[in-house]
PDB file of C-alpha atoms in Angstrom:
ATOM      1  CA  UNK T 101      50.530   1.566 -57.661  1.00 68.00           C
ATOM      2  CA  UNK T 102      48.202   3.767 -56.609  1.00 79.00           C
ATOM      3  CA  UNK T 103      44.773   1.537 -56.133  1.00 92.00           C
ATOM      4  CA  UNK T 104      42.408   4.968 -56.924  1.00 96.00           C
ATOM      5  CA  UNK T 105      43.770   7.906 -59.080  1.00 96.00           C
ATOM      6  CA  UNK T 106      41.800  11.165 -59.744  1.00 97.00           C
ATOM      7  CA  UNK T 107      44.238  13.168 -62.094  1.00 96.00           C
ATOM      8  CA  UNK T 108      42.265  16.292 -62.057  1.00 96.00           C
ATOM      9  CA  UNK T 109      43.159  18.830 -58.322  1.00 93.00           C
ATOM     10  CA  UNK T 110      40.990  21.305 -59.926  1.00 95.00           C
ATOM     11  CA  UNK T 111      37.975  21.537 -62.035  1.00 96.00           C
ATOM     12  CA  UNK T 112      35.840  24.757 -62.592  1.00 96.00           C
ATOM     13  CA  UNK T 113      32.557  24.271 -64.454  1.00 97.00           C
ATOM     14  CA  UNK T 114      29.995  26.950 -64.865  1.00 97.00           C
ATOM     15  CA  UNK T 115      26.437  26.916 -63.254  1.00 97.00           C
ATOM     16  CA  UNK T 116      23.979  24.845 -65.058  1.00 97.00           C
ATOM     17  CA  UNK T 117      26.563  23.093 -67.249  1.00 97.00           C
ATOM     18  CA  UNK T 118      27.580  19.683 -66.558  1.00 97.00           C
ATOM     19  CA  UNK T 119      30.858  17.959 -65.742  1.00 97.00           C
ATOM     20  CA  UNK T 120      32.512  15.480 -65.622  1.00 98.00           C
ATOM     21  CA  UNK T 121      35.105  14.476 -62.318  1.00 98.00           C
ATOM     22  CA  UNK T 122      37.717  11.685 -63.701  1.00 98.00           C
ATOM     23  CA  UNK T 123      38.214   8.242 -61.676  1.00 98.00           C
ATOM     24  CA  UNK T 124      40.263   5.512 -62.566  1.00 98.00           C
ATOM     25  CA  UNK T 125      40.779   1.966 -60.405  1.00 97.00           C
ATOM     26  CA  UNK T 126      43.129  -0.857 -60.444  1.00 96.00           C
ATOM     27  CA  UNK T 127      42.232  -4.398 -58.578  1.00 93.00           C
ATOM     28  CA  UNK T 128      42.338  -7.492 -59.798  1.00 91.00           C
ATOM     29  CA  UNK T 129      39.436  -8.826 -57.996  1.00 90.00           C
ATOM     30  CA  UNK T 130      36.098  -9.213 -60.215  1.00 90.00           C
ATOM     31  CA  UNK T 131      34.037  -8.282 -57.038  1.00 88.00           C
ATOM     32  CA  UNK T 132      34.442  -4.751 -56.167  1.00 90.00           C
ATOM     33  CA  UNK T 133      32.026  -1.622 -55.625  1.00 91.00           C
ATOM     34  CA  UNK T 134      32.643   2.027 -56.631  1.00 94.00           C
ATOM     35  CA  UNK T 135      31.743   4.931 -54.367  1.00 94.00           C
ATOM     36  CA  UNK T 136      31.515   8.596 -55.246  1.00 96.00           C
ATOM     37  CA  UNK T 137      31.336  11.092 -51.742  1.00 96.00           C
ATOM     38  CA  UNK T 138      31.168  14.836 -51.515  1.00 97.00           C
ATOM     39  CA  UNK T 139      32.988  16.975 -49.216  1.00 96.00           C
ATOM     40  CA  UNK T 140      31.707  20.370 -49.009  1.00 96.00           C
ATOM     41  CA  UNK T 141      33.728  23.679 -47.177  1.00 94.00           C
ATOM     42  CA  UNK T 142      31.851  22.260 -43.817  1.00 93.00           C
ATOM     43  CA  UNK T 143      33.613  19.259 -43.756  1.00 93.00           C
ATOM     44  CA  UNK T 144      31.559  16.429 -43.553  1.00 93.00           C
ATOM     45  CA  UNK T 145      31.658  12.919 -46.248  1.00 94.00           C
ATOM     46  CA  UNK T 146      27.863  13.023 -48.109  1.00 94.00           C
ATOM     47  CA  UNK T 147      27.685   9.642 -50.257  1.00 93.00           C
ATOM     48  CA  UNK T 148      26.614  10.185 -53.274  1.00 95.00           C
ATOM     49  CA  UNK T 149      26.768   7.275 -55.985  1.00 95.00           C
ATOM     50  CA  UNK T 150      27.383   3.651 -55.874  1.00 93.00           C
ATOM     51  CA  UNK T 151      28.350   1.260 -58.885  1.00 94.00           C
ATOM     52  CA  UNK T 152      28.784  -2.442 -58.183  1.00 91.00           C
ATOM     53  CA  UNK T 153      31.217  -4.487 -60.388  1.00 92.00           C
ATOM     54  CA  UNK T 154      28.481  -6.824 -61.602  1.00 91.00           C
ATOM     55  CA  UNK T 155      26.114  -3.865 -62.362  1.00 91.00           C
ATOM     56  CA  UNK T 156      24.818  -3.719 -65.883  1.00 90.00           C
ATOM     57  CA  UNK T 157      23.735  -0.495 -66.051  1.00 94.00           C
ATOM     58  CA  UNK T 158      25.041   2.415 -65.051  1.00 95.00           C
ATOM     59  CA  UNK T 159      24.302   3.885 -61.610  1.00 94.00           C
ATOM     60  CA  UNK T 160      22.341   7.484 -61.579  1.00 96.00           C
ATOM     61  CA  UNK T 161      21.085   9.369 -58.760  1.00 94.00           C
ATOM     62  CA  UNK T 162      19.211  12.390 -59.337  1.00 96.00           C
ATOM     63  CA  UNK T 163      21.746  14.642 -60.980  1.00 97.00           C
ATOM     64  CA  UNK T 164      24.002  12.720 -60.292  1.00 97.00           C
ATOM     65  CA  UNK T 165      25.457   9.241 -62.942  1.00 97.00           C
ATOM     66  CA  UNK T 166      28.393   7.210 -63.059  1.00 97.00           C
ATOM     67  CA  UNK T 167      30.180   6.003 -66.574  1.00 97.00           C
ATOM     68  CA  UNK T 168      31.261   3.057 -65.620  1.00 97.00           C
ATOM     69  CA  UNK T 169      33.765   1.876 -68.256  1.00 96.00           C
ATOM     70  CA  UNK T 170      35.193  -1.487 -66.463  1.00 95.00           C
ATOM     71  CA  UNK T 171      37.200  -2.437 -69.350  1.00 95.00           C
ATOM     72  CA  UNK T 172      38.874   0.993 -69.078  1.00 96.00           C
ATOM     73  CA  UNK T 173      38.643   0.556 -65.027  1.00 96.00           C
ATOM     74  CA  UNK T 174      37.149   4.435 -64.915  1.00 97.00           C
ATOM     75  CA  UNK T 175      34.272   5.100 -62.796  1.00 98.00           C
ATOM     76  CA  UNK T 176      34.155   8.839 -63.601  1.00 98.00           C
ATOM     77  CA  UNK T 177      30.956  10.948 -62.116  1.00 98.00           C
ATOM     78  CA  UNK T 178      28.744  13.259 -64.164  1.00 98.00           C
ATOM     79  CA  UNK T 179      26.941  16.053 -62.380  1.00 98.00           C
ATOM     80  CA  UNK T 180      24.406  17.798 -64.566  1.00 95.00           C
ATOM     81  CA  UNK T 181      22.999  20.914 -64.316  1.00 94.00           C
ATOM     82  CA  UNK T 182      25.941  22.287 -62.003  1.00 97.00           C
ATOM     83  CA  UNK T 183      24.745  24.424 -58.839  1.00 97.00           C
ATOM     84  CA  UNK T 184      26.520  26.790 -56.797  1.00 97.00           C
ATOM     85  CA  UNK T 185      26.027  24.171 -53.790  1.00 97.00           C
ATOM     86  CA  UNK T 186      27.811  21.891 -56.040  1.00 98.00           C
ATOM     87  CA  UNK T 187      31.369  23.282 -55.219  1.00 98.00           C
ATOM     88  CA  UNK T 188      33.227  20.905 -52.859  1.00 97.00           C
ATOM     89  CA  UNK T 189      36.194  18.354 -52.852  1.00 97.00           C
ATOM     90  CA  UNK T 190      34.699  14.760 -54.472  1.00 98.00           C
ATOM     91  CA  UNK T 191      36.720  11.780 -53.496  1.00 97.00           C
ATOM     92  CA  UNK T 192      36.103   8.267 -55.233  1.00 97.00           C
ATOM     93  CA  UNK T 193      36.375   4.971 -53.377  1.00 95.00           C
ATOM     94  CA  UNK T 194      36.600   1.935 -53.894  1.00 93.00           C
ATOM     95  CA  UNK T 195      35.811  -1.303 -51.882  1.00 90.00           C
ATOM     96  CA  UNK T 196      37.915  -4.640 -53.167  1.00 85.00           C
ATOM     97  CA  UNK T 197      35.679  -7.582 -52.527  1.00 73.00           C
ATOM     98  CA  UNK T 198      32.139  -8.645 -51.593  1.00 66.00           C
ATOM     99  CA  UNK T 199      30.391  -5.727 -49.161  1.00 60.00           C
ATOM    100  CA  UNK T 200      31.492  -8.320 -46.146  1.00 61.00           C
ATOM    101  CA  UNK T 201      34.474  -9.657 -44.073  1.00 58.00           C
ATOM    102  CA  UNK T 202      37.351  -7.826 -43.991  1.00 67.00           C
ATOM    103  CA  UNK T 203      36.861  -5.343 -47.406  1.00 75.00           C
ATOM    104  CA  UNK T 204      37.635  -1.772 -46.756  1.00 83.00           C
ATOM    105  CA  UNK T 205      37.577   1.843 -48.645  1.00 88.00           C
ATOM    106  CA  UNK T 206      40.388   2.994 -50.802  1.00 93.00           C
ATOM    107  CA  UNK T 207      39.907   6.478 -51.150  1.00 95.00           C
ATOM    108  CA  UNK T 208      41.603   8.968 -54.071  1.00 96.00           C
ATOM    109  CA  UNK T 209      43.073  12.151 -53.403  1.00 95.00           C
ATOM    110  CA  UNK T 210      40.163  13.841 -54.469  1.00 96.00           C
ATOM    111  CA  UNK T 211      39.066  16.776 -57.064  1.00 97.00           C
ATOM    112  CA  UNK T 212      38.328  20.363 -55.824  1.00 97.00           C
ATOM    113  CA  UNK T 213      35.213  21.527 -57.814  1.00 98.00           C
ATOM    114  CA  UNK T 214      34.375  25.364 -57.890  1.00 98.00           C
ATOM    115  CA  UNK T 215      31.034  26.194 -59.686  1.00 98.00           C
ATOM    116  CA  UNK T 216      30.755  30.077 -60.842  1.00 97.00           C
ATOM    117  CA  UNK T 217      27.564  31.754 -61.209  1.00 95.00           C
TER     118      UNK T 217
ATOM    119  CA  UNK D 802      18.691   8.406 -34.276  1.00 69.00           C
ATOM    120  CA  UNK D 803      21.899  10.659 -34.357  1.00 79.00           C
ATOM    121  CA  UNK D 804      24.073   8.151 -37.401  1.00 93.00           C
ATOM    122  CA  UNK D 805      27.960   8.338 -36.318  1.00 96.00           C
ATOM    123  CA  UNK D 806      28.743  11.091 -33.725  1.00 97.00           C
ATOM    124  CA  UNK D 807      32.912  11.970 -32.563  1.00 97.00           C
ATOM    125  CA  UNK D 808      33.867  14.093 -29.770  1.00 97.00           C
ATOM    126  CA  UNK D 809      35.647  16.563 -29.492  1.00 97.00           C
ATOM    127  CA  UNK D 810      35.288  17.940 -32.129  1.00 96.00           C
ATOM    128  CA  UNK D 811      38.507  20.146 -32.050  1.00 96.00           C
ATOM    129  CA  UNK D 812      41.324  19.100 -30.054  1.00 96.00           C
ATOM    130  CA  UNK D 813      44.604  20.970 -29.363  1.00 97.00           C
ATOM    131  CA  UNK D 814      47.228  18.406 -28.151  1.00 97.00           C
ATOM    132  CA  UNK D 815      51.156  19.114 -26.883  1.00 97.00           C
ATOM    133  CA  UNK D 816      53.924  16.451 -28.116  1.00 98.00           C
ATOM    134  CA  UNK D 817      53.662  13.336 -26.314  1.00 97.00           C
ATOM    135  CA  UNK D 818      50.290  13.675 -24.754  1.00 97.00           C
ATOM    136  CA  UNK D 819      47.310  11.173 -24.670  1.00 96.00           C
ATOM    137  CA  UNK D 820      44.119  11.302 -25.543  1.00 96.00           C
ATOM    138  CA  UNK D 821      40.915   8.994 -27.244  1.00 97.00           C
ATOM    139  CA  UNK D 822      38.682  10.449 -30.064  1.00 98.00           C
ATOM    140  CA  UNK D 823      35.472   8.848 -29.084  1.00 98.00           C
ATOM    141  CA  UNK D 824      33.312   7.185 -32.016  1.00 98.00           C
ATOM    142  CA  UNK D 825      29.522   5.989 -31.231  1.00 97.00           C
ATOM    143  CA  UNK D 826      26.809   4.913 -33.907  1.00 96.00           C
ATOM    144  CA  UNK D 827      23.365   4.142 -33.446  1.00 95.00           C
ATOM    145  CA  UNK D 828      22.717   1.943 -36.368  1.00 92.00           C
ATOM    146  CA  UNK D 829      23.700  -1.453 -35.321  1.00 91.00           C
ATOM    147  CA  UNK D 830      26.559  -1.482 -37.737  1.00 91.00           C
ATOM    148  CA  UNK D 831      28.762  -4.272 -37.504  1.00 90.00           C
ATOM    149  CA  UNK D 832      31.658  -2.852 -39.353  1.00 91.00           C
ATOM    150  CA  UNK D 833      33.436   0.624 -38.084  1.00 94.00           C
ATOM    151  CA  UNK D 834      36.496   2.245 -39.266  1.00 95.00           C
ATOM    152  CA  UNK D 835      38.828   5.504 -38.643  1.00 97.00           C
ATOM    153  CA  UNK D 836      40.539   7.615 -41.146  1.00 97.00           C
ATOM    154  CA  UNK D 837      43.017  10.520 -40.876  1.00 97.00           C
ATOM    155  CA  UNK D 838      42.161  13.027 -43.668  1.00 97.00           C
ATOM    156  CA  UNK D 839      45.570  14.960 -44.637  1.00 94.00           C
ATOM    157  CA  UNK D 840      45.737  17.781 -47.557  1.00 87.00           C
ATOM    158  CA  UNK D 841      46.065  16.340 -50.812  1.00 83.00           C
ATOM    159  CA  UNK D 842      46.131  12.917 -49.315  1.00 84.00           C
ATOM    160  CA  UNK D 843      42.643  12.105 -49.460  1.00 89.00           C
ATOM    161  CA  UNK D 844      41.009   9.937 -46.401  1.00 95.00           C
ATOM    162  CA  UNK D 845      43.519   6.803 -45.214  1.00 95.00           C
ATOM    163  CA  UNK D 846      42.796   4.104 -43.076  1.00 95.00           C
ATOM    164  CA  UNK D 847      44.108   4.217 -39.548  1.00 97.00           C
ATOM    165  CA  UNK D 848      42.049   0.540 -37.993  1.00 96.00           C
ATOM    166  CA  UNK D 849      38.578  -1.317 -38.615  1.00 94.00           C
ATOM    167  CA  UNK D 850      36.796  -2.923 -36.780  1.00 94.00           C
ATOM    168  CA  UNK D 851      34.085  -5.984 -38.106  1.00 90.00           C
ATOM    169  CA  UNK D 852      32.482  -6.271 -34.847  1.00 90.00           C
ATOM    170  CA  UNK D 853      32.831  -6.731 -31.068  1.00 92.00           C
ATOM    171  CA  UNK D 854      36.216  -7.705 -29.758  1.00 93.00           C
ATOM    172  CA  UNK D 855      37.288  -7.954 -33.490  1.00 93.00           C
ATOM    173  CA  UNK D 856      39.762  -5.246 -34.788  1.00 95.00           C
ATOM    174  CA  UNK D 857      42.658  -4.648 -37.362  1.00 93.00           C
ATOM    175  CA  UNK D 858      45.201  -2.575 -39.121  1.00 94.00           C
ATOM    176  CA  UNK D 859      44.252  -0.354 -42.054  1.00 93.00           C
ATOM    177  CA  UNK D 860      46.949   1.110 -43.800  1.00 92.00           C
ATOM    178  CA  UNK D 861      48.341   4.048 -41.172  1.00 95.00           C
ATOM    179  CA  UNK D 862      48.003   2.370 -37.712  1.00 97.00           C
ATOM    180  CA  UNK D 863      51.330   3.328 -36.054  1.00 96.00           C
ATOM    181  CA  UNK D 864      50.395   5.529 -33.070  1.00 96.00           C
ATOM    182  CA  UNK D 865      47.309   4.352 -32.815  1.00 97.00           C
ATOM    183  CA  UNK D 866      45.378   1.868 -30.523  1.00 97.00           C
ATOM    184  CA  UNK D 867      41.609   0.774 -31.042  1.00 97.00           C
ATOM    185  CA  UNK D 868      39.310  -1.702 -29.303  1.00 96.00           C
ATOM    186  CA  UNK D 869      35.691  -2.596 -29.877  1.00 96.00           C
ATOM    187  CA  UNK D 870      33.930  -3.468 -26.509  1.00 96.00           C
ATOM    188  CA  UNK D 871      30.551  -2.827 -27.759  1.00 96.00           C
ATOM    189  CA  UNK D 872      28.715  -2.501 -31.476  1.00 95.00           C
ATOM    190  CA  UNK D 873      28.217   0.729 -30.641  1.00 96.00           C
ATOM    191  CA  UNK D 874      31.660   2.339 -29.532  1.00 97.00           C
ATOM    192  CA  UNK D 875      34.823   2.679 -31.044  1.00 98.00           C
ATOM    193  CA  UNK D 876      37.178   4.906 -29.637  1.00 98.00           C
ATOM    194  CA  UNK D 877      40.502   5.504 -30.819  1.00 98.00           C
ATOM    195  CA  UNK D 878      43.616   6.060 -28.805  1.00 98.00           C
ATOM    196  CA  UNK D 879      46.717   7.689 -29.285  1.00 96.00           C
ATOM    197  CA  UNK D 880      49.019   7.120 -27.159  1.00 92.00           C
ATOM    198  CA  UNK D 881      51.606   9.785 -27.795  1.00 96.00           C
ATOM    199  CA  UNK D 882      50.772  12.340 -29.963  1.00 96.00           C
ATOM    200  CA  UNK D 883      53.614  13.474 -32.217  1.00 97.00           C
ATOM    201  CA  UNK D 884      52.648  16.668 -35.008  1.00 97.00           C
ATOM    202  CA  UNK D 885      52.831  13.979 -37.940  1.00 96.00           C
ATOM    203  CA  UNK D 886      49.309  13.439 -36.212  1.00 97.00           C
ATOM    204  CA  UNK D 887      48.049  16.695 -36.622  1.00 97.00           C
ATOM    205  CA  UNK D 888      44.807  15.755 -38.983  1.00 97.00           C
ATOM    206  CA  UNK D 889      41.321  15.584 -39.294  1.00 97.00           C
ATOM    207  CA  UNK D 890      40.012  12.337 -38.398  1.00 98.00           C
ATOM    208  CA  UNK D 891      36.558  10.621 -39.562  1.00 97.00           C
ATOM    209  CA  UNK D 892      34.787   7.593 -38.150  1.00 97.00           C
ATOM    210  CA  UNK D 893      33.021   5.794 -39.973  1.00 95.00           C
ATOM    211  CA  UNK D 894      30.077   2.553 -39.971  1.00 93.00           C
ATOM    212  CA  UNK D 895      28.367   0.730 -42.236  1.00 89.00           C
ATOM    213  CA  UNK D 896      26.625  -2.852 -42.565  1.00 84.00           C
ATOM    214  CA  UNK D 897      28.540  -5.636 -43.162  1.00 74.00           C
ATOM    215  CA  UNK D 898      26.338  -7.428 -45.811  1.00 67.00           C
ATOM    216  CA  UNK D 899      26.015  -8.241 -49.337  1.00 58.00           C
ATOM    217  CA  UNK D 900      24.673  -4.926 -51.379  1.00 61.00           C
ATOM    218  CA  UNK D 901      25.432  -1.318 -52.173  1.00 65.00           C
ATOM    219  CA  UNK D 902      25.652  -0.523 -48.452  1.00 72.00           C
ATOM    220  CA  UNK D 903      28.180   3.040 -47.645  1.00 79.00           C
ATOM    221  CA  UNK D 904      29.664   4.016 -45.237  1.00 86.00           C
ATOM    222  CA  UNK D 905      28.309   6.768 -43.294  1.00 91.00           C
ATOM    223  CA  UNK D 906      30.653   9.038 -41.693  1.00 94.00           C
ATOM    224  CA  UNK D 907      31.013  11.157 -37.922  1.00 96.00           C
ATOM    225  CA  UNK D 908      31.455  14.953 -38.376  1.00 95.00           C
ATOM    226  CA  UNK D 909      35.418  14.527 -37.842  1.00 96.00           C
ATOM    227  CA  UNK D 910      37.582  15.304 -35.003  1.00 97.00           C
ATOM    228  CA  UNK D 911      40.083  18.449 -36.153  1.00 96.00           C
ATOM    229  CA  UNK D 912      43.372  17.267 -34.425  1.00 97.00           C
ATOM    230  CA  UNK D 913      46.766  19.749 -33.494  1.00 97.00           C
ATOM    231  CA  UNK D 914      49.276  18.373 -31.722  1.00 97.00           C
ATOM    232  CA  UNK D 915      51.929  21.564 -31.163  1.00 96.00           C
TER     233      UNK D 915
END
């Protein structure tokens, strides 16, 4: 089973609106962190978000906020206020475990966003 | 302080050539890590690394080869490139502590092997 599933390729949202980039998990270890990182056309990985397992609240940066449902095991991203620098692939990661030792990234396929004026 | 550099940063390899992507981070990170990024694939992991002398397998290694000599370096090796390898590959560092800590990536290395 795949450990990090985004079911949407393609999402197309129009500037200033928000939306919403789908993320579902699966681990069955309580310690875990959530990452969300943006990819634009030049190619490099910008982090973006970070939920921890043991967070209360959710995690917002900016325009940027995480529902974290952990009973559902969805981590989805919110962007507000959509911009035209907003279009990129967004992958979401997770890391199984405390931030230490051997834990790694799990990365999903990822979701193409294209924001139109 | 120049975060996670890789060179080259395009590479045109024949079948069953060598070569090593070079990784270096100025950070002090303990842990480091290399993916291959394939279409629709998303970023996998090829090795990590949680410190000097200290490596291991991530969930692609075959054709690879990695050592750690130094915090700083992590080069990755392959040995004999095949065009399965043909990818873009990221390295990547972060601290190795408790916390919300990410990992910061390297521009990537755009890989052809013909």
């Amino acid at each position: 089973a795949q450990k990090i599933t985004q079911t949407q390729p393609g999402m197309f949202v129009q500037e200033k609106e928000a939306v919403t980039l789908d993320c579902t998990y699966d681990t069955s270890d309580p310690s875990y962190g959530l990452f969300w990182y943006k990819q634009p056309s030049s190619g490099e990985m910008i982090f973006l978000i970070y939920q921890g397992s043991y967070d209360q609240q959710n995690a917002t940066e900016g325009r940027y906020s995480l529902n974290f449902q952990k009973a559902r095991k969805s981590a989805n991203l919110v962007i507000s206020a959509s911009q035209l620098g907003d279009s990129a692939m967004y992958f979401c990661a997770m890391r199984e475990g405390p931030n230490s030792g051997y834990s790694t990234l799990t990365f999903g396929k990822g979701t193409m966003l294209l924001v139109s004026p | 302080n120049a975060g996670v550099t890789q060179t080259p940063k395009f590479q045109v390899l024949k079948t069953g050539q060598s070569m090593t992507l070079q990784c270096a981070q100025d950070m002090n990170h303990e842990y480091m890590s290399w993916y291959r990024q394939d279409p629709g694939m998303g970023l996998r992991l090829i090795h990590y690394s949680v410190g000097a002398g200290i490596t291991d397998q991530g969930e692609v290694p075959n054709g690879y080869n990695v050592s750690r000599s130094t915090t700083e370096d992590f080069p990755l090796r392959l040995l004999s490139a095949a065009p399965s390898q043909t990818s873009v590959y990221f390295c990547a560092s972060r601290r190795q502590a408790e916390g919300p800590y990410e990992q910061y990536f390297g521009p990537g290395t755009r890989l052809t092997v013909t």
